[in-house]
Amino acid sequence: MNRHSEKSSSKDGAARQGLLFVAVALVAALAAAGGAALLINIMERKQEARNPFYRVVEITDETEDPAIWGKNFPLQYDDYLRTVDQVRTRFGGSEAVPRTPDDVDPRSIVAQSKLDEDPRLKTIWAGYAFAVDFREERGHAFMLEDQTFTQRQIVAEQPGTCVHCHASVYVPYMKLGGGDLIQGFEAMNSMSYAEARKLVNHPIACIDCHSPDTMQLRVTRPAFIEGIRALKASEGIENYDVNTMATRQQMRSYVCGQCHVEYYFEGAEKRLVYPWSQGLRVEDILAYYEAAEFYDWTHAETGARVLKAQHPEFELWNQGIHARSGVACADCHMAYKRVGALKISDHHVRSPLLNINRACQTCHRLSEEELKSRAETIQGRTFALRNSAMDALVDLINDIKMAGEAGRNDAGLTAARTFQRKAQFLLDFVEAENSMGFHAPQEAVRILGESINYSRQGQVVLRDEKNF
Ligand code: HEC
Ligand code: HEC
Ligand code: HEC
Ligand code: HEC
Ligand code: HEC
């Protein structure tokens, strides 16, 4: 009140001062009441945000069924259930294709066939199960049934190892290994698929990414635990333990890297291995396979010992600007959303292009149209070069086939097959990666450029007169 006193010098002033005092006191009281109410509200909401669930049920390290976790975390569970949605984007998502269920395969809806979309794939994979059935991938809810009923199960004997990335395996591994995760993993790898399949009940579930007591992220997949340890060792970090040494932001990608990676089965025991001990770039992985003298199958038309790349999302993302800037898989594929005062992670894992406003606009101040167009420009360029690479490889395959029929000498054929192996793996690395170049645009087209070069070099070798 001091300042008012100073300004008031008359009696009139004194009276006014009294009135003013009452008015100010009244405003202050009102403000205080309002403020307190607001404060209580904020505190309640903070409390809500810090402890965003009531523990309706007890969850332990053996609670496999996501529906039980869903009682404590209904918002995340509801979104998780929505991974059954099938929506097509220009290059991603998936189409819901109806089919008539039969005795062998009860599915009434599947995703579109990539082999029908592009028959060149059948030539490239001739003699391998992938040339029989290969579909667009769809939501997490389908992972177990799509694996169980793919025709690749019919044309080839698949091992128990397959379920590592297609089911909730944490509890089954622990049971099988008598409390030892790695032992359970090893035991299931060497089973037949049919045997292993009987031990699992759900597609990926809460327990595969979360600790039941703290809800913190954790990695439960042995092949990732071992793969990332080998990778870190190659970078000079010994005995890396992902669950104690990774940062929270790293974990927001590592939980996805548990499955969205290139892999192979090692030895007679069919151990699942992520080939990362020389690094994550396609050349590092190829060098690993060369050293291991590994091949997936012998090409039916050329006799080349070739490799098949599988969904290297984690590896390609690692080479891109988003990874370099610390942007995690979950930032785009499980974008934050608000529900009341809560900020939750969208467990409806899907194409971010179906959710641009949350998945991209939190960081990029551009319109939805512009962001979509930037993404599709990258994808369109990758797709065009992927087509050139595919033509080049099919040309090489045809040339080797003809050269073989013409009775050319072994030196030339062997050299050409080596080029086929390289060209094929590089092309497949981008083809099998599911972002059509978006995760690392420049790296993707670099790889395709190298692939085209290998295919054409293979053709040049066959044209060399000394190889006639
Ligand atoms: C900066 C955002 C961003 C990050 C980070 C990111 N992605 Fe993506 N991802 C995309 C976009 C955009 C697409 C293309 C979607 C489309 O074509 O509909 C995509 C596509 C995919 C697809 C195919 C989806 C579909 O609907 O066909 C998978 C699977 C995927 N990403 C997994 C991952 C994994 C695993 C990581 C981390 C290792 C990751 N992504 C990191 C943005 C991102
Ligand atoms: C390292 C983890 C991993 C292993 C091991 C694995 N998968 Fe998958 N699989 C995935 C991922 C990730 C996708 C989705 C991305 C894609 O389709 O490219 C997928 C997709 C699929 C699909 C649906 C798309 C398609 O190809 O038609 C089938 C079927 C499938 N896998 C079968 C198998 C079989 C059979 C095995 C064992 C030989 C196997 N998977 C082993 C991770 C794995
Ligand atoms: C246990 C292995 C596993 C883990 C862990 C996993 N995925 Fe998948 N993911 C798959 C498989 C298998 C499919 C294909 C399922 C099918 O086609 O039936 C798939 C499909 C997808 C798709 C395609 C969805 C669509 O609607 O087309 C996206 C996107 C995706 N995963 C992103 C992620 C992200 C991001 C993470 C981490 C938060 C993650 N995945 C963790 C195995 C896994
Ligand atoms: C593929 C891995 C994965 C699966 C499966 C998964 N989550 Fe999550 N969850 C995440 C990620 C990533 C986050 C973000 C964590 C962070 O930023 O620390 C998260 C966060 C959460 C949180 C913290 C609040 C929030 O939303 O950010 C809760 C609660 C949660 N998940 C519940 C569940 C439940 C319930 C299920 C099963 C229905 C489930 N999660 C399945 C990956 C997964
Ligand atoms: C968590 C923040 C974050 C999110 C989420 C994010 N971005 Fe980015 N994005 C970045 C950063 C950081 C860069 C690097 C450029 C820079 O520093 O400005 C970048 C770069 C890009 C580039 C340039 C790529 C290149 O190779 O030069 C494109 C295109 C892009 N983002 C599109 C998207 C789209 C589409 C989405 C949603 C699917 C998305 N971003 C989500 C942070 C983000």
XYZ file of C-alpha atoms and ligand atoms in Angstrom:
683
model
C 0.000 0.000 0.000
C 2.991 2.272 0.310
C 2.908 3.515 -3.203
C -0.786 4.527 -2.916
C -0.018 6.525 0.267
C 2.724 8.425 -1.435
C 0.505 9.456 -4.319
C -2.445 10.564 -2.052
C -1.938 13.911 -0.330
C -5.474 15.273 0.369
C -8.311 14.141 2.703
C -10.201 13.190 -0.372
C -7.233 11.120 -1.185
C -7.423 9.390 2.199
C -11.051 8.384 1.628
C -10.242 7.085 -1.809
C -7.354 5.228 -0.287
C -9.723 3.434 2.105
C -11.978 2.351 -0.734
C -9.041 1.260 -2.780
C -7.791 -0.819 0.128
C -11.087 -2.684 0.338
C -11.149 -3.233 -3.413
C -7.606 -4.516 -3.526
C -8.190 -6.773 -0.523
C -11.289 -8.181 -2.211
C -9.461 -8.847 -5.453
C -6.600 -10.433 -3.548
C -8.964 -12.698 -1.621
C -10.716 -13.762 -4.797
C -7.427 -14.320 -6.519
C -6.176 -16.356 -3.589
C -9.255 -18.551 -3.613
C -9.020 -18.995 -7.380
C -5.298 -19.587 -7.167
C -5.698 -22.224 -4.512
C -8.335 -23.999 -6.563
C -6.077 -23.884 -9.596
C -3.141 -25.121 -7.545
C -5.156 -28.034 -6.213
C -6.235 -28.854 -9.751
C -2.661 -28.723 -11.034
C -1.422 -30.859 -8.160
C -4.110 -33.430 -8.760
C -3.227 -33.564 -12.426
C 0.474 -33.820 -11.703
C -0.325 -36.668 -9.372
C -2.381 -38.245 -12.127
C 0.472 -37.859 -14.584
C 3.085 -39.236 -12.202
C 1.018 -42.216 -11.163
C -1.120 -42.654 -14.228
C -2.815 -45.864 -13.185
C -4.513 -47.570 -10.347
C -3.106 -51.022 -9.765
C -6.363 -52.826 -10.269
C -4.616 -56.165 -10.569
C -1.216 -57.488 -9.576
C 1.167 -58.029 -12.463
C 4.171 -60.288 -12.111
C 7.017 -61.488 -14.301
C 4.742 -64.360 -15.302
C 1.732 -62.326 -16.410
C 1.728 -63.011 -20.116
C -1.832 -62.075 -21.084
C -1.965 -58.415 -22.204
C -5.646 -58.225 -21.234
C -4.592 -58.481 -17.582
C -2.049 -55.672 -17.956
C -4.830 -53.793 -19.732
C -6.824 -53.631 -16.507
C -4.113 -51.379 -15.058
C -3.363 -49.538 -18.267
C -6.604 -49.371 -20.248
C -5.490 -46.518 -22.524
C -2.360 -48.260 -23.753
C -4.235 -51.548 -24.049
C -7.010 -50.017 -26.177
C -4.467 -48.584 -28.612
C -2.528 -51.854 -28.650
C -5.708 -53.653 -29.746
C -6.031 -51.272 -32.684
C -3.024 -52.794 -34.441
C -5.604 -54.918 -36.280
C -6.394 -51.873 -38.471
C -5.271 -52.188 -42.081
C -4.865 -48.956 -44.017
C -2.785 -48.515 -47.164
C -0.430 -45.572 -47.698
C 1.367 -44.875 -51.001
C 4.282 -47.192 -50.119
C 3.368 -48.646 -46.725
C 0.559 -49.753 -44.471
C -1.325 -52.722 -45.852
C -4.396 -53.667 -47.797
C -7.051 -55.931 -46.251
C -7.441 -58.671 -48.863
C -10.351 -61.081 -48.282
C -9.747 -64.798 -48.748
C -11.826 -67.937 -48.270
C -10.683 -69.807 -45.154
C -9.834 -73.484 -45.632
C -8.576 -76.410 -43.532
C -4.937 -75.383 -43.784
C -5.383 -71.658 -43.331
C -8.320 -70.201 -41.346
C -7.528 -66.552 -42.132
C -10.370 -64.663 -43.803
C -8.275 -61.527 -44.383
C -4.620 -61.277 -45.356
C -2.328 -58.496 -46.603
C -1.613 -58.076 -50.322
C 0.987 -60.309 -51.983
C 4.240 -58.592 -52.878
C 4.971 -61.373 -55.373
C 1.806 -60.540 -57.322
C 2.701 -56.852 -57.201
C 6.162 -57.492 -58.612
C 6.814 -60.880 -60.297
C 10.528 -60.020 -60.705
C 10.838 -61.039 -57.056
C 10.092 -64.630 -58.053
C 13.053 -64.633 -60.425
C 15.338 -63.051 -57.859
C 14.352 -65.582 -55.170
C 14.007 -68.619 -57.471
C 14.345 -71.823 -55.463
C 13.641 -70.174 -52.097
C 10.481 -70.266 -49.976
C 10.059 -66.500 -50.369
C 9.298 -67.027 -54.072
C 6.167 -68.940 -52.990
C 4.552 -66.573 -50.494
C 5.653 -63.101 -49.475
C 3.187 -60.481 -48.318
C 3.145 -56.908 -47.167
C 3.543 -56.817 -43.390
C 0.620 -55.632 -41.274
C -0.109 -54.780 -37.636
C 1.379 -56.489 -34.572
C -1.908 -58.220 -33.744
C -1.399 -60.520 -36.761
C 2.211 -61.527 -36.296
C 1.619 -64.973 -34.853
C -1.139 -66.099 -37.208
C 0.605 -64.733 -40.308
C 3.709 -66.694 -39.396
C 1.775 -69.835 -38.569
C -0.139 -69.869 -41.844
C 2.299 -68.523 -44.415
C 2.860 -71.002 -47.244
C 6.568 -70.736 -46.467
C 5.759 -73.141 -43.629
C 4.450 -75.655 -46.132
C 7.257 -75.568 -48.707
C 10.082 -75.587 -46.141
C 10.734 -77.012 -42.688
C 10.932 -73.964 -40.389
C 12.630 -74.053 -36.975
C 11.337 -73.032 -33.537
C 13.693 -70.038 -33.805
C 11.082 -68.265 -35.936
C 8.816 -67.525 -32.962
C 11.470 -65.296 -31.297
C 10.067 -62.328 -33.246
C 6.461 -63.369 -33.754
C 5.148 -64.238 -30.309
C 5.270 -63.257 -26.682
C 8.206 -65.528 -25.833
C 9.450 -64.100 -22.548
C 7.406 -66.288 -20.192
C 7.743 -69.438 -22.376
C 11.559 -68.953 -22.608
C 11.829 -68.484 -18.842
C 9.760 -71.598 -18.187
C 11.653 -73.688 -20.702
C 15.022 -72.505 -19.396
C 14.108 -73.085 -15.739
C 14.364 -69.348 -15.032
C 17.246 -68.782 -17.491
C 16.164 -66.721 -20.507
C 19.101 -67.701 -22.728
C 18.716 -71.401 -21.993
C 15.032 -71.216 -22.845
C 15.900 -69.419 -26.085
C 18.417 -72.117 -27.031
C 15.981 -74.906 -26.234
C 13.244 -73.401 -28.389
C 15.572 -72.606 -31.323
C 16.357 -76.255 -31.829
C 12.720 -77.391 -31.766
C 10.624 -77.715 -34.896
C 8.283 -74.804 -35.566
C 5.248 -76.956 -34.766
C 6.690 -77.931 -31.377
C 7.661 -74.374 -30.453
C 4.337 -73.027 -31.672
C 2.534 -75.074 -28.995
C 4.462 -73.234 -26.266
C 3.419 -69.699 -27.244
C -0.008 -68.109 -26.964
C 0.077 -64.437 -27.891
C 1.606 -62.077 -30.415
C 3.997 -59.516 -28.864
C 2.598 -58.454 -25.488
C 3.281 -55.868 -22.785
C 5.733 -58.120 -20.948
C 8.004 -58.241 -24.019
C 8.858 -54.532 -23.718
C 8.091 -53.638 -20.083
C 9.167 -54.639 -16.580
C 6.030 -55.558 -14.688
C 7.039 -53.796 -11.474
C 8.324 -50.421 -12.758
C 6.850 -50.391 -16.291
C 10.261 -49.311 -17.524
C 11.288 -50.445 -20.968
C 13.369 -53.583 -21.164
C 14.812 -55.791 -23.866
C 13.712 -59.403 -23.522
C 14.974 -60.802 -26.836
C 18.172 -62.849 -26.444
C 19.275 -62.285 -30.071
C 19.173 -58.507 -29.563
C 20.943 -58.712 -26.197
C 23.722 -60.716 -27.896
C 23.729 -58.763 -31.166
C 24.042 -55.347 -29.573
C 26.785 -56.693 -27.280
C 28.754 -57.841 -30.342
C 28.183 -54.485 -32.045
C 29.346 -52.507 -28.997
C 32.378 -54.761 -28.659
C 33.317 -53.861 -32.245
C 33.177 -50.220 -31.109
C 35.478 -50.934 -28.160
C 32.825 -51.302 -25.439
C 33.194 -54.671 -23.720
C 30.436 -56.655 -21.973
C 27.655 -54.301 -22.984
C 24.452 -55.026 -21.073
C 21.600 -53.333 -22.888
C 19.207 -53.414 -19.948
C 21.511 -51.578 -17.568
C 23.667 -49.486 -19.904
C 21.313 -48.048 -22.522
C 19.735 -44.612 -22.084
C 15.971 -44.266 -22.002
C 15.979 -42.674 -25.474
C 18.048 -45.572 -26.851
C 15.598 -48.031 -25.324
C 12.813 -46.312 -27.261
C 14.485 -47.772 -30.384
C 16.074 -50.907 -28.958
C 12.721 -52.415 -28.005
C 11.855 -52.331 -31.713
C 15.324 -53.484 -32.765
C 14.496 -56.710 -30.931
C 12.756 -57.841 -34.153
C 12.972 -55.262 -36.962
C 16.429 -56.373 -38.007
C 18.377 -58.568 -40.434
C 19.042 -62.048 -38.999
C 20.173 -65.576 -39.768
C 20.150 -69.010 -38.156
C 23.584 -70.188 -37.101
C 24.618 -73.841 -37.154
C 22.642 -77.038 -36.699
C 21.078 -75.727 -33.492
C 19.538 -72.875 -35.541
C 20.641 -70.194 -33.121
C 19.184 -66.805 -34.005
C 22.046 -64.362 -34.654
C 22.035 -60.683 -35.620
C 25.137 -60.307 -37.821
C 26.454 -57.074 -36.335
C 29.928 -57.846 -35.025
C 31.502 -55.819 -37.844
C 28.940 -53.003 -37.801
C 25.426 -52.214 -39.000
C 26.041 -51.007 -42.567
C 25.105 -53.345 -45.376
C 28.787 -53.822 -46.325
C 29.620 -54.721 -42.688
C 26.861 -57.317 -42.668
C 27.903 -58.721 -46.056
C 31.491 -58.958 -44.794
C 30.200 -60.871 -41.770
C 28.416 -63.378 -44.017
C 31.468 -63.731 -46.271
C 33.617 -64.531 -43.231
C 31.046 -67.044 -41.988
C 30.759 -68.502 -45.521
C 27.016 -68.302 -45.062
C 24.333 -68.511 -47.729
C 20.563 -68.807 -47.408
C 19.970 -70.897 -50.524
C 21.317 -71.884 -53.924
C 19.650 -69.905 -56.704
C 17.579 -72.281 -58.839
C 18.410 -70.626 -62.166
C 22.079 -69.712 -61.775
C 23.486 -71.952 -59.039
C 24.743 -68.913 -57.097
C 24.891 -69.203 -53.317
C 22.810 -66.228 -52.304
C 21.529 -64.350 -49.294
C 18.086 -63.035 -48.395
C 17.900 -59.812 -46.390
C 15.029 -59.351 -43.972
C 13.473 -56.152 -42.603
C 16.647 -54.224 -41.611
C 14.690 -51.220 -40.263
C 16.926 -50.811 -37.228
C 20.110 -50.978 -39.312
C 18.969 -48.544 -42.000
C 17.448 -46.109 -39.488
C 20.857 -46.081 -37.816
C 22.406 -44.593 -40.980
C 19.875 -41.768 -41.242
C 19.642 -38.168 -40.078
C 16.832 -38.913 -37.612
C 18.885 -41.498 -35.713
C 21.830 -39.142 -35.787
C 19.613 -36.439 -34.298
C 18.471 -38.787 -31.530
C 14.985 -39.407 -32.927
C 13.805 -42.887 -31.843
C 11.476 -45.387 -33.518
C 8.896 -44.681 -30.819
C 8.990 -40.915 -31.525
C 7.423 -41.535 -34.937
C 5.703 -44.917 -34.592
C 4.362 -44.539 -31.028
C 3.948 -40.752 -30.971
C 2.875 -39.077 -27.737
C -0.740 -38.142 -27.444
C -2.769 -36.347 -24.791
C -5.663 -37.928 -22.968
C -6.872 -35.437 -20.362
C -3.805 -34.443 -18.393
C -1.980 -37.579 -19.413
C 0.670 -37.701 -22.053
C 0.749 -41.296 -23.242
C 2.588 -43.205 -25.933
C 0.318 -44.337 -28.742
C 0.476 -48.127 -28.612
C -1.280 -48.316 -31.963
C 2.056 -48.953 -33.700
C 1.635 -48.159 -37.415
C 2.757 -46.038 -40.351
C 3.497 -42.488 -39.086
C 2.091 -41.167 -42.344
C -1.339 -42.056 -40.966
C -0.636 -39.859 -37.936
C 1.463 -36.968 -39.253
C 0.200 -34.367 -36.846
C 1.484 -36.246 -33.811
C 4.307 -38.195 -35.409
C 6.010 -35.370 -37.313
C 4.533 -31.990 -36.500
C 5.781 -32.056 -32.913
C 9.234 -31.432 -34.423
C 8.597 -30.059 -37.918
C 6.643 -26.832 -38.259
C 5.344 -27.689 -41.701
C 1.852 -28.522 -42.937
C 0.686 -32.130 -43.052
C 0.569 -31.961 -46.840
C 4.138 -30.720 -47.047
C 5.473 -33.381 -44.670
C 3.649 -36.130 -46.500
C 4.937 -34.857 -49.793
C 8.542 -34.729 -48.507
C 8.283 -38.311 -47.279
C 6.701 -39.511 -50.522
C 9.297 -37.693 -52.628
C 12.026 -39.643 -50.823
C 10.078 -42.874 -51.243
C 9.293 -42.229 -54.904
C 12.974 -41.693 -55.724
C 13.965 -44.816 -53.824
C 11.256 -46.827 -55.568
C 12.424 -45.709 -59.028
C 16.026 -46.716 -58.339
C 14.902 -49.961 -56.713
C 13.149 -50.776 -59.997
C 16.308 -50.092 -61.997
C 18.294 -52.269 -59.586
C 15.773 -55.037 -59.944
C 15.898 -54.906 -63.755
C 19.684 -54.991 -63.643
C 19.694 -58.049 -61.376
C 17.126 -59.899 -63.489
C 19.307 -59.126 -66.547
C 22.322 -60.616 -64.797
C 20.390 -63.700 -63.712
C 19.228 -64.274 -67.309
C 22.748 -63.779 -68.638
C 24.242 -66.275 -66.176
C 21.539 -68.767 -67.047
C 22.246 -68.391 -70.769
C 26.000 -68.517 -70.275
C 25.568 -71.749 -68.294
C 23.429 -73.260 -71.039
C 26.009 -72.172 -73.624
C 28.672 -74.063 -71.698
C 30.858 -71.083 -70.782
C 33.898 -71.739 -68.580
C 33.641 -71.948 -64.798
C 35.840 -68.946 -64.044
C 33.445 -66.551 -65.721
C 30.349 -68.146 -64.240
C 31.847 -68.158 -60.749
C 32.818 -64.498 -60.979
C 29.375 -63.568 -62.276
C 27.683 -65.511 -59.476
C 29.744 -63.604 -56.929
C 28.429 -60.362 -58.402
C 24.906 -61.762 -58.295
C 25.298 -62.541 -54.580
C 26.416 -58.997 -53.806
C 23.935 -57.229 -56.074
C 21.114 -59.333 -54.703
C 21.915 -58.744 -51.040
C 22.281 -54.993 -51.479
C 19.068 -54.688 -53.467
C 17.205 -56.861 -50.988
C 18.502 -54.823 -48.071
C 16.554 -51.818 -49.374
C 13.662 -53.838 -50.806
C 13.096 -55.763 -47.566
C 13.437 -52.628 -45.476
C 9.925 -51.372 -44.971
C 10.202 -47.565 -45.148
C 11.029 -47.421 -48.903
C 14.112 -45.377 -48.143
C 12.586 -42.945 -45.656
C 14.620 -44.101 -42.643
C 17.902 -43.139 -44.388
C 17.274 -41.677 -47.842
C 20.806 -41.114 -49.042
C 22.079 -44.426 -47.711
C 19.218 -46.288 -49.396
C 19.970 -44.877 -52.845
C 23.703 -45.332 -52.316
C 23.112 -49.034 -51.674
C 20.878 -49.344 -54.751
C 23.499 -47.587 -56.873
C 26.128 -50.090 -55.717
C 23.741 -52.939 -56.415
C 23.187 -51.814 -60.011
C 26.938 -51.536 -60.451
C 27.472 -55.116 -59.236
C 24.792 -56.471 -61.573
C 26.275 -54.710 -64.586
C 29.819 -55.760 -63.617
C 28.577 -59.342 -63.516
C 27.281 -58.964 -67.067
C 30.572 -57.438 -68.194
C 32.511 -60.415 -66.801
C 30.388 -62.752 -68.922
C 31.096 -60.685 -72.035
C 34.834 -60.967 -71.467
C 36.261 -63.193 -74.214
C 38.537 -65.087 -71.859
C 35.418 -66.385 -70.142
C 33.980 -67.953 -73.287
C 11.445 -39.820 -38.217
C 10.389 -40.771 -38.103
C 10.704 -42.252 -38.113
C 11.576 -42.934 -37.308
C 12.518 -42.361 -36.258
C 11.432 -44.329 -37.637
N 10.491 -44.466 -38.623
Fe 9.820 -46.206 -39.392
N 8.820 -45.189 -40.816
C 8.678 -43.823 -40.892
C 7.959 -43.480 -42.098
C 7.590 -42.087 -42.566
C 7.683 -44.704 -42.760
C 6.942 -44.901 -44.093
C 5.533 -45.247 -43.818
C 4.685 -45.431 -45.044
O 5.213 -45.539 -46.151
O 3.457 -45.470 -44.878
C 8.199 -45.750 -41.906
C 8.021 -47.106 -42.158
C 8.317 -48.097 -41.239
C 7.849 -49.469 -41.322
C 6.867 -49.985 -42.366
C 5.509 -49.482 -41.964
C 4.412 -49.688 -42.932
O 3.293 -49.245 -42.615
O 4.607 -50.249 -44.008
C 8.366 -50.138 -40.249
C 8.167 -51.589 -39.918
C 9.180 -49.187 -39.505
N 9.115 -47.968 -40.124
C 9.885 -49.484 -38.360
C 10.754 -48.580 -37.741
C 11.714 -48.929 -36.733
C 11.894 -50.307 -36.163
C 12.380 -47.783 -36.392
C 13.545 -47.605 -35.458
C 14.654 -48.511 -35.639
C 11.802 -46.702 -37.173
N 10.840 -47.230 -37.985
C 12.152 -45.354 -37.062
C 9.132 -42.922 -39.949
C 10.044 -43.222 -38.952
C 14.562 -61.233 -36.190
C 13.143 -61.344 -36.016
C 12.373 -62.268 -36.925
C 12.550 -63.601 -37.111
C 13.596 -64.499 -36.474
C 11.516 -64.011 -38.023
N 10.731 -62.943 -38.381
Fe 9.133 -62.992 -39.634
N 8.983 -60.974 -39.511
C 9.730 -60.172 -38.676
C 9.338 -58.791 -38.892
C 9.939 -57.584 -38.180
C 8.324 -58.789 -39.865
C 7.578 -57.573 -40.434
C 8.375 -56.870 -41.499
C 8.376 -57.535 -42.820
O 7.444 -58.290 -43.167
O 9.310 -57.274 -43.592
C 8.108 -60.192 -40.219
C 7.155 -60.631 -41.139
C 6.864 -61.966 -41.387
C 5.742 -62.417 -42.192
C 4.691 -61.531 -42.864
C 5.184 -60.950 -44.163
C 5.606 -61.983 -45.161
O 6.853 -62.203 -45.254
O 4.771 -62.621 -45.829
C 5.803 -63.782 -42.208
C 4.842 -64.713 -42.893
C 6.964 -64.177 -41.426
N 7.586 -63.047 -40.958
C 7.381 -65.489 -41.241
C 8.544 -65.847 -40.562
C 9.100 -67.191 -40.547
C 8.513 -68.416 -41.209
C 10.241 -67.128 -39.780
C 11.267 -68.196 -39.507
C 11.958 -68.676 -40.699
C 10.378 -65.747 -39.329
N 9.339 -65.014 -39.821
C 11.387 -65.314 -38.505
C 10.705 -60.578 -37.791
C 11.222 -61.859 -37.720
C 8.515 -59.355 -31.207
C 8.994 -58.753 -32.415
C 8.606 -57.324 -32.714
C 8.845 -56.209 -31.946
C 9.521 -56.135 -30.587
C 8.350 -55.099 -32.694
N 7.811 -55.524 -33.881
Fe 6.920 -54.399 -35.299
N 6.366 -56.038 -36.326
C 6.774 -57.326 -36.039
C 6.180 -58.246 -36.992
C 6.397 -59.748 -37.025
C 5.368 -57.469 -37.853
C 4.528 -57.979 -39.031
C 3.273 -58.665 -38.554
C 2.466 -59.269 -39.694
O 2.610 -58.881 -40.857
O 1.645 -60.169 -39.400
C 5.520 -56.088 -37.412
C 4.886 -54.991 -38.011
C 5.200 -53.656 -37.718
C 4.705 -52.511 -38.437
C 3.722 -52.512 -39.608
C 2.355 -52.104 -39.116
C 1.317 -51.965 -40.196
O 0.172 -51.658 -39.827
O 1.617 -52.148 -41.392
C 5.283 -51.400 -37.867
C 5.101 -49.949 -38.274
C 6.116 -51.866 -36.780
N 6.019 -53.240 -36.703
C 6.886 -51.047 -35.984
C 7.440 -51.450 -34.762
C 7.990 -50.547 -33.775
C 8.077 -49.054 -33.929
C 8.392 -51.309 -32.717
C 8.950 -50.827 -31.391
C 8.117 -49.905 -30.636
C 8.123 -52.690 -33.058
N 7.524 -52.729 -34.299
C 8.434 -53.784 -32.266
C 7.597 -57.709 -35.007
C 7.968 -56.883 -33.938
C 7.050 -53.013 -28.688
C 7.250 -52.603 -27.332
C 6.051 -52.282 -26.474
C 4.975 -53.096 -26.178
C 4.675 -54.473 -26.702
C 4.190 -52.378 -25.214
N 4.753 -51.158 -24.953
Fe 4.145 -49.834 -23.533
N 5.608 -48.543 -24.112
C 6.530 -48.778 -25.099
C 7.346 -47.600 -25.294
C 8.467 -47.433 -26.312
C 6.907 -46.641 -24.341
C 7.497 -45.269 -24.057
C 8.396 -45.449 -22.860
C 9.353 -44.330 -22.580
O 9.368 -43.335 -23.277
O 10.113 -44.490 -21.605
C 5.827 -47.284 -23.594
C 5.150 -46.703 -22.525
C 4.183 -47.321 -21.783
C 3.616 -46.792 -20.560
C 4.027 -45.478 -19.895
C 3.062 -44.351 -20.255
C 3.093 -44.008 -21.716
O 2.082 -44.308 -22.386
O 4.108 -43.484 -22.227
C 2.652 -47.673 -20.150
C 1.761 -47.544 -18.931
C 2.630 -48.771 -21.101
N 3.590 -48.532 -22.070
C 1.777 -49.861 -21.038
C 1.784 -50.905 -21.955
C 0.801 -51.981 -21.964
C -0.346 -52.111 -21.014
C 1.152 -52.817 -22.976
C 0.436 -54.074 -23.433
C -0.970 -53.918 -23.767
C 2.347 -52.270 -23.596
N 2.685 -51.112 -22.966
C 3.019 -52.871 -24.659
C 6.706 -49.953 -25.803
C 5.872 -51.058 -25.717
C 11.675 -35.847 -32.449
C 11.792 -34.917 -33.550
C 11.456 -35.365 -34.964
C 10.354 -36.096 -35.378
C 9.252 -36.719 -34.521
C 10.437 -36.160 -36.811
N 11.549 -35.494 -37.257
Fe 12.127 -35.263 -39.194
N 13.862 -34.430 -38.599
C 14.179 -34.142 -37.298
C 15.545 -33.649 -37.255
C 16.284 -33.178 -36.007
C 16.024 -33.676 -38.584
C 17.414 -33.323 -39.077
C 17.427 -32.012 -39.754
C 17.555 -30.884 -38.792
O 18.378 -30.954 -37.878
O 16.784 -29.925 -38.961
C 14.925 -34.163 -39.400
C 14.993 -34.283 -40.794
C 13.913 -34.618 -41.589
C 13.911 -34.646 -43.030
C 15.096 -34.367 -43.934
C 15.738 -35.723 -44.194
C 17.056 -35.685 -44.886
O 17.581 -36.769 -45.156
O 17.616 -34.607 -45.109
C 12.664 -35.016 -43.429
C 12.159 -35.190 -44.854
C 11.880 -35.245 -42.232
N 12.676 -34.996 -41.142
C 10.578 -35.665 -42.219
C 9.916 -36.142 -41.082
C 8.635 -36.828 -41.109
C 7.818 -37.099 -42.349
C 8.355 -37.149 -39.809
C 7.176 -37.933 -39.290
C 6.997 -39.259 -39.870
C 9.449 -36.657 -38.989
N 10.369 -36.074 -39.798
C 9.497 -36.783 -37.614
C 13.385 -34.297 -36.190
C 12.192 -35.005 -36.159
